[in-house]
């Protein structure tokens, strides 16, 4: 019974990812063929990803981020990060990024905001 539920949850996740990828493809005015070419997969396999039958590998998620500018967090969860914060962190010198992140966490806690974990290794 547990396996059946896990399979169903996995399928729903794949469908959500596929739906968001389809949305992004349409925003970019790309065909499935163009997306498949960018990801280095067959058009048929890419179609399966959009339909939620398959999931992109971690390697392909990185390609989606790098070549399409699509936030992986959004693709996986549907939650959008604040792009201004990410942009600010990227412009900050590497040796100061940790300090800036800590200051931001402190400032957010002062206004009682929920903090989204930020990946500082981007």
C-alpha angles and dihedrals in degrees: 000000000000091000091053092053092046090051091050092050091048091050091051090051091051091049091050092049091047092049093051091046090051089050091051092047091054091048088056092044090234126151122230087252092057092048092048090051092050091050095043095238134116120271089242092054091047089052089053089054092053091048091050095245092117135020128226114252121245088257091055091047088058090050090050089053095045101041101031101031089232116153110239092213090058092046093052101037109014090238115128121216120220101262092202092063093047090048091050092051092049092053092049115095111261094242091056099043095091091051092048091049091052092049091050092049090051092048092049091050090053091059092040094242123157109248120222112216109252123211105228093186095077 
